[in-house]
Coordinates of C-alpha atoms in Angstrom, one line a residue:
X1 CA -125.6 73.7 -94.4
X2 CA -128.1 70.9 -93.5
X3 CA -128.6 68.1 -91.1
X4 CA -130.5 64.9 -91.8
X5 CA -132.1 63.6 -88.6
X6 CA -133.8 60.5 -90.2
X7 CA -132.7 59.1 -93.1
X8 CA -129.9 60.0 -95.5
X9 CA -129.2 61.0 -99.2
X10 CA -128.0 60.2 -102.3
X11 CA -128.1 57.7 -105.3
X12 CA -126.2 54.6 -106.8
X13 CA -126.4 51.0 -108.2
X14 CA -123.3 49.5 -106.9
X15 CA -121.8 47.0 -104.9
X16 CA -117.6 47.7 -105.0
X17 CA -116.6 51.2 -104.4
X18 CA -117.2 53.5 -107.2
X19 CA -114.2 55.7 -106.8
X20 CA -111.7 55.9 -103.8
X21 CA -112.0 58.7 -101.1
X22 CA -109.2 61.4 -102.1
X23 CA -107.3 62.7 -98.8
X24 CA -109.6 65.2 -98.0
X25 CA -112.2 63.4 -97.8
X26 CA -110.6 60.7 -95.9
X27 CA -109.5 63.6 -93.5
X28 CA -112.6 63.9 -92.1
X29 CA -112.5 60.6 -90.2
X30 CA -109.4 61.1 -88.5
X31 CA -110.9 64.9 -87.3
X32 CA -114.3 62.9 -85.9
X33 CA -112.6 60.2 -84.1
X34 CA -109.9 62.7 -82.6
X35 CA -113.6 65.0 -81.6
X36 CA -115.2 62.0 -80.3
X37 CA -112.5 61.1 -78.1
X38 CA -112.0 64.4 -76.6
X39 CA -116.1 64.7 -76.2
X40 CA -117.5 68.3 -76.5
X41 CA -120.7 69.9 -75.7
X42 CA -122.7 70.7 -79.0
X43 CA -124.0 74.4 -79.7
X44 CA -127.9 73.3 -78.8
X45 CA -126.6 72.2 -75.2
X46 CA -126.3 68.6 -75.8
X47 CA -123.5 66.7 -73.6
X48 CA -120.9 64.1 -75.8
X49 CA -118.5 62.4 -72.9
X50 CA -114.9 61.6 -74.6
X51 CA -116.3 58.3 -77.1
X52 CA -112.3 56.1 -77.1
X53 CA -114.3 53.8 -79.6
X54 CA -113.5 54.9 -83.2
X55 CA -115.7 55.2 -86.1
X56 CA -115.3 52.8 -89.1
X57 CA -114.8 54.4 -92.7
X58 CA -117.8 52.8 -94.5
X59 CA -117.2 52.5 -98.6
X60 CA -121.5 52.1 -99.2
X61 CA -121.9 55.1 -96.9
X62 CA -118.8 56.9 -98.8
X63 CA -120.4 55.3 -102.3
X64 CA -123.9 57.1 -101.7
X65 CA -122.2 60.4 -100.2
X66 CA -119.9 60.7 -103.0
X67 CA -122.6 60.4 -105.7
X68 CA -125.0 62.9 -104.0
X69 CA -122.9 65.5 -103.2
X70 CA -121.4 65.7 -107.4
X71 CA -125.2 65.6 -108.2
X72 CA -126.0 68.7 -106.0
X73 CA -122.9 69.8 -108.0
X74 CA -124.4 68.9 -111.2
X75 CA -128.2 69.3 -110.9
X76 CA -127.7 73.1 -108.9
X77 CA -129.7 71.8 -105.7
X78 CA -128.9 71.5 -101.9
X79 CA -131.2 69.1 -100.4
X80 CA -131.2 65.8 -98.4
X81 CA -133.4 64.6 -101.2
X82 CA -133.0 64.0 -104.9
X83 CA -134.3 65.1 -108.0
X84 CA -136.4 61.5 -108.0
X85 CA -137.4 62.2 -104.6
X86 CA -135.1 59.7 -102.8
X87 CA -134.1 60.3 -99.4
X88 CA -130.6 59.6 -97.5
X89 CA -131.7 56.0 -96.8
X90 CA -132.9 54.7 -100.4
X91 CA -129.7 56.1 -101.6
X92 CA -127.3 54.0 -99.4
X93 CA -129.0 51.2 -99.9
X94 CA -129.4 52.0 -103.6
X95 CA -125.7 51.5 -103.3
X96 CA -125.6 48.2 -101.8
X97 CA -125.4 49.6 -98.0
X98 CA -127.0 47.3 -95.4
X99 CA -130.8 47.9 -93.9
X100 CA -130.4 50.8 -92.0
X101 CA -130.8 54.5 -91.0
X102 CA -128.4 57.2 -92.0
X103 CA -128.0 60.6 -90.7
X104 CA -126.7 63.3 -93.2
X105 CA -125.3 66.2 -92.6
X106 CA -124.5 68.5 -96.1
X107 CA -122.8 71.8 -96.9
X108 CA -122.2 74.1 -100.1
X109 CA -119.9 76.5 -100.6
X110 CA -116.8 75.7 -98.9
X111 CA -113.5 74.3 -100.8
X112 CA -111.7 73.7 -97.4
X113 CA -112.9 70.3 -96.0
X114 CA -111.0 71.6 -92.2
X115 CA -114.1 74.6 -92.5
X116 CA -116.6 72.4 -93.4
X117 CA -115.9 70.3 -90.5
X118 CA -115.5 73.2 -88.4
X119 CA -119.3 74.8 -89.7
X120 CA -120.9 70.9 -89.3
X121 CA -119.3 71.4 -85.3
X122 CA -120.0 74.7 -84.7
X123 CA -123.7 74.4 -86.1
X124 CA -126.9 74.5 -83.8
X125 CA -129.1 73.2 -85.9
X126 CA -128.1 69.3 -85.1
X127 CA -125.2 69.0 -87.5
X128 CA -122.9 68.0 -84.1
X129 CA -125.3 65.8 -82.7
X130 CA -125.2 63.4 -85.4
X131 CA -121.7 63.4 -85.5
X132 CA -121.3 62.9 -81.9
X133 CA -123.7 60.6 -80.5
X134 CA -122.3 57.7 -79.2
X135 CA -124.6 54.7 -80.8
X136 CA -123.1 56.3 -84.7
X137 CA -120.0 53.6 -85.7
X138 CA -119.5 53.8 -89.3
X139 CA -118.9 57.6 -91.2
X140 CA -118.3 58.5 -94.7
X141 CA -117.8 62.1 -96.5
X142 CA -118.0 62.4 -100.0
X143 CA -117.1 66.0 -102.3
X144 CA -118.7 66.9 -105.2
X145 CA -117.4 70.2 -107.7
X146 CA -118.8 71.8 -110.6
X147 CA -117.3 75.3 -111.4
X148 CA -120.0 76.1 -113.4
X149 CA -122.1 76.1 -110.3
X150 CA -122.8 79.0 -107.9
X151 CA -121.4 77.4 -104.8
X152 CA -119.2 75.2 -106.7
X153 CA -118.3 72.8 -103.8
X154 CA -120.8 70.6 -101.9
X155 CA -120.1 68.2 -98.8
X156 CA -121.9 65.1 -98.0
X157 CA -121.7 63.1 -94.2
X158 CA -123.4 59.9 -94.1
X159 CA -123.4 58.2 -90.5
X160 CA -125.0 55.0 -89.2
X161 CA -125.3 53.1 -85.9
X162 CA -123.8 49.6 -87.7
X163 CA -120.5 48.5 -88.4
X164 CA -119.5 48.3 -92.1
X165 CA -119.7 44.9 -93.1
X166 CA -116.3 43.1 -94.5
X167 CA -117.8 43.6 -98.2
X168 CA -117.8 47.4 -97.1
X169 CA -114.0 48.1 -96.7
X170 CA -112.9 47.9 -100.4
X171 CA -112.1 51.5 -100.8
X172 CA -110.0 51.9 -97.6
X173 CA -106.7 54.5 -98.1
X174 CA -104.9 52.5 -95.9
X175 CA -104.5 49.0 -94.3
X176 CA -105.5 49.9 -90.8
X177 CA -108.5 52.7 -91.2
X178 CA -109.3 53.2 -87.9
X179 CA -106.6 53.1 -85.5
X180 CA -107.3 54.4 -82.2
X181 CA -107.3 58.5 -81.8
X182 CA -103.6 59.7 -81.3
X183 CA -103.1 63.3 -79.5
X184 CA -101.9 66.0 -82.1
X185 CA -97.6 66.5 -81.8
X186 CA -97.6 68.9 -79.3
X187 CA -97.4 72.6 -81.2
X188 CA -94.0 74.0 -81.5
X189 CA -93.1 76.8 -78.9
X190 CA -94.5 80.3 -79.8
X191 CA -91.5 82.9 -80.3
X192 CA -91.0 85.1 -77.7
X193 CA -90.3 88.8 -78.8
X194 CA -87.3 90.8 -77.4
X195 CA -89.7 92.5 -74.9
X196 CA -90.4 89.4 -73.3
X197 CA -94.2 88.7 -75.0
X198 CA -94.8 85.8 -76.8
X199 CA -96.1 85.5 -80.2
X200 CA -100.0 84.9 -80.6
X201 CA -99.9 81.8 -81.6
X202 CA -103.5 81.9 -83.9
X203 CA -101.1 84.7 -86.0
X204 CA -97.9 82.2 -85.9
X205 CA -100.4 79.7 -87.1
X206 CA -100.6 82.0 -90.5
X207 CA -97.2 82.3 -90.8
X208 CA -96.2 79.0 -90.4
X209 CA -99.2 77.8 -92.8
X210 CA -98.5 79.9 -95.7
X211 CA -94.3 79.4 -95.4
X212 CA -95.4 75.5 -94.9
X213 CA -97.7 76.0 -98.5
X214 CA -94.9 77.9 -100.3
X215 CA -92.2 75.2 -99.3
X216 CA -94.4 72.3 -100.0
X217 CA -95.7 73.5 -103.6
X218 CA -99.7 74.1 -103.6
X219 CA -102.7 74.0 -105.4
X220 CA -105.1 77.1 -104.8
X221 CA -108.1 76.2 -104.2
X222 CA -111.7 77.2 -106.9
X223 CA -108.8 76.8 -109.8
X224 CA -106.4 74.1 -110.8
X225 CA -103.2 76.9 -110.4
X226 CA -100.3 74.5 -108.7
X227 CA -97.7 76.3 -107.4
X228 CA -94.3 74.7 -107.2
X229 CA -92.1 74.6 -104.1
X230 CA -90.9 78.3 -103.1
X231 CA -88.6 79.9 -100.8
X232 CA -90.6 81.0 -96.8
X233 CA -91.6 84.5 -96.8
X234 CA -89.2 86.0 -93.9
X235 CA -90.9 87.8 -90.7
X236 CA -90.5 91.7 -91.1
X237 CA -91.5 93.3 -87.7
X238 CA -91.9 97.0 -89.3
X239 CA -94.9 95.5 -91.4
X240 CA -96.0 93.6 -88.1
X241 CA -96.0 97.4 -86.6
X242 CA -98.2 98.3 -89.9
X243 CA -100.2 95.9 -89.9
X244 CA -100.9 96.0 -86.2
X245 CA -101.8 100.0 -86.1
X246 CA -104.4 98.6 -89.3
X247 CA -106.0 95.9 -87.0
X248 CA -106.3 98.3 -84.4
X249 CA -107.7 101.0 -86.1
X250 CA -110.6 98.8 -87.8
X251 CA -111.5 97.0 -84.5
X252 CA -111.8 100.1 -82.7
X253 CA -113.9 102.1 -85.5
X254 CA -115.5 98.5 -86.3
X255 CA -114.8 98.6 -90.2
X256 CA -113.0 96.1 -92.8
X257 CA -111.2 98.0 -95.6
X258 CA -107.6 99.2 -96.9
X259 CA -107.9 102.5 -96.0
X260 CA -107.3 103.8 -92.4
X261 CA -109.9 105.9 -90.7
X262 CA -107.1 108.7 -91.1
X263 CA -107.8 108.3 -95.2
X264 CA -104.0 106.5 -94.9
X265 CA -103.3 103.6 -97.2
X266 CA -101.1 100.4 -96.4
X267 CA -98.3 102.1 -98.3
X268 CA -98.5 105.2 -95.8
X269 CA -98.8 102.9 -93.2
X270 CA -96.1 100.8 -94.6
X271 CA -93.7 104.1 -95.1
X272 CA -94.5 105.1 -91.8
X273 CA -92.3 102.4 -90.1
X274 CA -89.6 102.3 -92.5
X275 CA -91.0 99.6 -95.0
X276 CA -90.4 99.8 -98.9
X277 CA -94.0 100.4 -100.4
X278 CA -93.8 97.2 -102.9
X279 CA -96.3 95.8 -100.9
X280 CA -99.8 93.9 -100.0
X281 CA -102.3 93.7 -97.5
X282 CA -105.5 91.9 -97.0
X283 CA -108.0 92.4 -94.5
X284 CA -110.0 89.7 -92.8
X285 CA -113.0 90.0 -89.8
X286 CA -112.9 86.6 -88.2
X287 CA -111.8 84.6 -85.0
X288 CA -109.3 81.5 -85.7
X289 CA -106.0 81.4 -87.4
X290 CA -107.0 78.6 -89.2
X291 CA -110.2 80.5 -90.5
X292 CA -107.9 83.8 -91.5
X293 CA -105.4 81.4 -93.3
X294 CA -108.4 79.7 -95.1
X295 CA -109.6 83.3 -96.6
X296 CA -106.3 84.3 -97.6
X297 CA -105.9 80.7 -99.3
X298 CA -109.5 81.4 -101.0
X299 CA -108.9 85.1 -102.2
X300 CA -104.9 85.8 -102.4
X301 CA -103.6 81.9 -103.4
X302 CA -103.1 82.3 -107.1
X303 CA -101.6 86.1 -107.4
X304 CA -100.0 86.0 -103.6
X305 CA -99.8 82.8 -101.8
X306 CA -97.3 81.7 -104.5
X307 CA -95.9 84.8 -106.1
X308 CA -92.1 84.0 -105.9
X309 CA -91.4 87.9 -105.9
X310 CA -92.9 88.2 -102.3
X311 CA -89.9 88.1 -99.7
X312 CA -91.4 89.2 -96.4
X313 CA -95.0 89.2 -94.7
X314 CA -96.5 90.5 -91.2
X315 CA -100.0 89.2 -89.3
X316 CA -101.8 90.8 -86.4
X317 CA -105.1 91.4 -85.2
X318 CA -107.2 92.8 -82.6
X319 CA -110.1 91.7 -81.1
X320 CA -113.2 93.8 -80.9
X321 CA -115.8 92.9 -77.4
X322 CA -118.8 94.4 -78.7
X323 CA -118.7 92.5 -82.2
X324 CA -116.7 89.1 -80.4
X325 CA -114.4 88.9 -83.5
X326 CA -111.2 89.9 -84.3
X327 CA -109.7 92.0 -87.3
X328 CA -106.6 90.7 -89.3
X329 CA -104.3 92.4 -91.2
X330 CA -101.9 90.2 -93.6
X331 CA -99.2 92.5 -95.4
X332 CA -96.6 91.0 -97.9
X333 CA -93.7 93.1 -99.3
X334 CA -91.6 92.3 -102.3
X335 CA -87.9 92.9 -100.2
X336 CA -86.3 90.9 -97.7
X337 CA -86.5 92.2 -94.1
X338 CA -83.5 94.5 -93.4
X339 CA -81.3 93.9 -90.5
X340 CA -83.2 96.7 -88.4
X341 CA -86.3 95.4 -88.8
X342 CA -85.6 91.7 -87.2
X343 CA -85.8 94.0 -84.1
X344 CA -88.8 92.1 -82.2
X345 CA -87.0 88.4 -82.8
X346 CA -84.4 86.8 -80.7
X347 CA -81.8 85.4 -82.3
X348 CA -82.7 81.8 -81.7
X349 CA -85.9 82.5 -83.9
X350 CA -84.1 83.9 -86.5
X351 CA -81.8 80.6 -86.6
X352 CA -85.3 78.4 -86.6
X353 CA -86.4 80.1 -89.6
X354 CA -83.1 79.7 -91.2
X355 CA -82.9 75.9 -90.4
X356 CA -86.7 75.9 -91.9
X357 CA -90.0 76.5 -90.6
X358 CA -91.0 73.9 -88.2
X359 CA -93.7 72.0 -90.4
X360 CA -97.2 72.8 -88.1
X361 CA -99.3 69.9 -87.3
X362 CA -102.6 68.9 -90.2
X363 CA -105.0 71.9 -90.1
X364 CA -106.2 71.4 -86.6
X365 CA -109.3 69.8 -85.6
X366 CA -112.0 71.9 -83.6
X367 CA -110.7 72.3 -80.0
X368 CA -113.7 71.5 -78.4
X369 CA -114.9 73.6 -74.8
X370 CA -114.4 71.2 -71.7
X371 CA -117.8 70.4 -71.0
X372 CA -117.0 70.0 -67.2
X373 CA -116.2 74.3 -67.3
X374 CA -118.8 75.2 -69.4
X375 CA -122.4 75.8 -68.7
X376 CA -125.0 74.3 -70.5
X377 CA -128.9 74.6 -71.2
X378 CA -130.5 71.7 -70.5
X379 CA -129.3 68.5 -72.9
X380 CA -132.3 67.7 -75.8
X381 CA -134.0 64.3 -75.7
X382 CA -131.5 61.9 -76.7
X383 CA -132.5 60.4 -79.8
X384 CA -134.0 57.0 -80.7
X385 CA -131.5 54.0 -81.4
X386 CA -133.6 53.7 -84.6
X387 CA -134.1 56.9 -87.0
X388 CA -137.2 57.8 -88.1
X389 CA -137.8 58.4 -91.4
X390 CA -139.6 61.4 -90.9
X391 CA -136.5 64.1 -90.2
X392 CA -137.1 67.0 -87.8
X393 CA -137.3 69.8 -89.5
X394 CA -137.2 68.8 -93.3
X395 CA -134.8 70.5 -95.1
X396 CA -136.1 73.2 -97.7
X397 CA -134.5 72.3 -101.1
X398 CA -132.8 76.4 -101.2
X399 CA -129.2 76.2 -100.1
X400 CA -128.9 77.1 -96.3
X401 CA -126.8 79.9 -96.1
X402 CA -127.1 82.2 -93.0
X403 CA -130.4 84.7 -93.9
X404 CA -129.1 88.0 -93.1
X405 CA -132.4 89.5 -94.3
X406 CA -134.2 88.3 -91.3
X407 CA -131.8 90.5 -89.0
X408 CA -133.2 93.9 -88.0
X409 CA -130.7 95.9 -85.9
X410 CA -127.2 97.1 -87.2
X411 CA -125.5 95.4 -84.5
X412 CA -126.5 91.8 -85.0
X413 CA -126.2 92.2 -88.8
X414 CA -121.9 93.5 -88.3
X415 CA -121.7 91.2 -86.0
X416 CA -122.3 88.3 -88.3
X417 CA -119.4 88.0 -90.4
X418 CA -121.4 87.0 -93.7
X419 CA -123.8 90.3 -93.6
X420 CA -123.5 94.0 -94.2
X421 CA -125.5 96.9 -93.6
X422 CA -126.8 98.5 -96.2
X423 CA -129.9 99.9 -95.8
X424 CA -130.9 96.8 -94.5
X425 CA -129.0 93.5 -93.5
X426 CA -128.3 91.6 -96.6
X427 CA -125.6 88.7 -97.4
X428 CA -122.1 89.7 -98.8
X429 CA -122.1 87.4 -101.1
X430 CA -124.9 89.3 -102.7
X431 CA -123.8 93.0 -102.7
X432 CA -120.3 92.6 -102.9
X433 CA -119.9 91.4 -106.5
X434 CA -119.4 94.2 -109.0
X435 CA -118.9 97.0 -105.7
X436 CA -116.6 99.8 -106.7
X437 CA -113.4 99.9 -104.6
X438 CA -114.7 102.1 -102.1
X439 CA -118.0 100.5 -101.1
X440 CA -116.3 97.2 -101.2
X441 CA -114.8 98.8 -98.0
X442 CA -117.1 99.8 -96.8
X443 CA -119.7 97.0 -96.3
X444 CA -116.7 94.6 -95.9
X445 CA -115.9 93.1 -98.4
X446 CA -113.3 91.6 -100.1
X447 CA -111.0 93.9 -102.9
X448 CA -108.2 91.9 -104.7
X449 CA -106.6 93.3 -107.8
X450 CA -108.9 96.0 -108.2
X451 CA -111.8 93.1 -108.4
X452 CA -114.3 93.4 -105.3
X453 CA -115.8 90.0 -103.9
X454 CA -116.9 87.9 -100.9
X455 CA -114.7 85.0 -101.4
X456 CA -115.3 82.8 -98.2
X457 CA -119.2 81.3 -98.9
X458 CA -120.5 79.4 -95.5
X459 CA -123.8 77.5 -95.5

């Protein structure tokens, strides 16, 4: 993942849109303005107040983003600047955009454009500031594929501090693209357990994503399977107890595999508390819901996600202090849950998921920190009104995924959710490929049908 702090990237002849923007690229400007308005403080320190003015969906900026990110795709780069040496800048206006900067953020790797969003936010190296500096008032994101590629999807963000001109809202999805940002529908109430707790709602997010997937028919993503419209998997609390014990067990030992540190399996686990053993689980070492949804969209869509013959499914997790992550455990079974184990429900839940699962807002935007609670290092220099068409730091044409070489101690490299141990730290999505099933354990990887992998690639 890149930012542009100068000009922009990408290439084309054209004065009408090329293609239209497909949903999820289109998503991205609802997700900015909603950021914008709420104001954040970046990662570097950098203060955004809450920014009511929307950004305008620009169709040159979406023209140029478009074409550059399918010719990372196509050419095997990642780089603000093409093969002909053109930078963000020459391309917009190669593509009819007006005389101005552009800042450009990119990222490879990722087929969910929520986690892109969420990496471009979350980044330190600039990739929030250009989103959220308040002189930016036109945006554009553009997608590019290529299976054939190693990183197969690449993400282009073209801002700039004008307003599209009128000849620059042909490709608009909608009459009205930038209406003011509207609050999210408020969530709908977490269950409350017979005990008196209440769900977590990061694991009810899960639930009700994959039960709103499964209902709705979906297509998985890094293949063209579509799955048709399904029945909801039910809630079965003996697999909840399962897969709790599991989350427990890896955050305390700090480990991410399907075996227990006891040498028990999910089936044991499963048999323990009165489950039938036709069943799945998946382990995941992350933070958000919508992050543990994403990887089990990414590695379990085609053979799980929308298998008809599963009937029931579990989440927990358990958060670990020393590593600041949690560890998820997702288990499916093949049988309806039995009377007995509907045990940690009240009744009212149990008549919501008959009437249907209460369709959850669009993957959620980042929830930024209140600025006003948080602590920060001092804000950098604001930047120019102008960009410079020198960018700081210039990009290095090798894809930016986190180096877990550099990393020297053990416990910086597990904490880092894209590196292993082995010897030394090195990147998952180097060792993981090809790993029998028991070293796929353990160095934390991903096993799925006896194939072992690191499916979730962030750059």
């Amino acid at each position: 993942m890149k930012a542009f702090f100068g000009s922009s990237l990408i290439a084309l002849t054209v004065t009408n849109a090329a293609d239209l923007p497909d949903l999820k690229e289109w998503d991205f400007l609802e997700r900015l303005n909603n950021l914008r308005a709420a104001g954040m403080t970046c990662p570097n320190g950098e203060v955004f107040a809450p920014n009511p003015v929307p950004l305008e969906w620009d169709c040159r900026l979406f023209d140029a983003a478009n074409a550059h990110s399918q010719d990372m795709a196509d050419n095997g780069y990642f780089s603000h600047y093409n093969d002909a040496g053109e930078d963000p800048t020459d391309r917009y206006r190669a593509a009819g955009g007006q005389s101005a900067g552009v800042w450009e953020n990119i990222a490879a790797g990722n087929s969910q454009g929520s986690m892109t969003f969420d990496q471009w936010v979350e980044s330190s190296t600039g990739h929030c500031n250009n989103m959220m500096h308040p002189d930016r008032k036109s945006v554009a994101v553009g997608y590019g594929k290529n299976l054939d590629d190693r990183y197969v999807h690449y993400w282009t963000m073209k801002l700039t501090n004008l307003l599209p001109r009128d000849g620059d809202k042909d490709c608009f999805l909608t009459p009205s693209p930038t209406p003011p940002p509207v609050p999210s529908i408020a969530p709908t109430a977490n269950p409350t357990f017979r005990n008196g707790l209440v769900m977590d709602p990061e694991v009810k997010y899960v639930w009700d994503w994959i039960n709103y997937r499964r209902e709705d028919g979906h297509t998985c993503p890094y293949s063209d399977v579509t799955h048709p419209s399904m029945h909801k998997m039910m809630w079965n609390c003996a697999l909840e107890r399962a897969a709790q014990k599991h989350s427990d067990d890896m955050a305390l030992n700090e480990f991410v595999r399907p075996t227990g540190s006891d040498g028990s399996s999910s089936g044991d686990r499963a048999e323990e508390f009165g489950v039938h053993f036709r069943c799945s689980q998946f382990q995941i070492k992350t933070t958000y819901g919508r992050n543990a949804y994403a990887s089990f969209n990414q590695l379990g869509c085609q053979h799980f996600l929308g298998n008809e013959e599963y009937k029931s499914m579990a989440v927990a997790r358990k958060y670990n202090a020393n590593l600041d992550t949690y560890y998820w455990t997702l288990m499916l079974s093949e049988y309806e849950t039995e009377p007995e184990h509907r045990d940690c429900w009240t009744d009212e839940m149990w008549e919501d998921y008959n009437n249907g699962t209460p369709e959850p807002t669009s993957i959620p935007t980042y929830q930024p920190t209140d600025p006003s609670t948080q602590p920060t290092v001092s804000p950098s220099p604001a930047p120019t009104s102008v960009p410079t068409r020198s960018p700081t730091g210039v990009p290095t044409t090798a894809p930016t995924f986190f180096d877990c070489e550099a990393i020297l101690d053990t416990k910086t490299c597990k904490r880092n959710n894209e590196c292993s141990w082995k010897q030394s730290c090195k990147a998952k999505r180097d060792i993981c490929p090809g790993m029998s099933g028991r070293n796929c354990g353990k160095y934390e990887c991903n096993y799925v049908d006896g194939v072992c992998s690191w499916g979730v690639a962030f750059c």
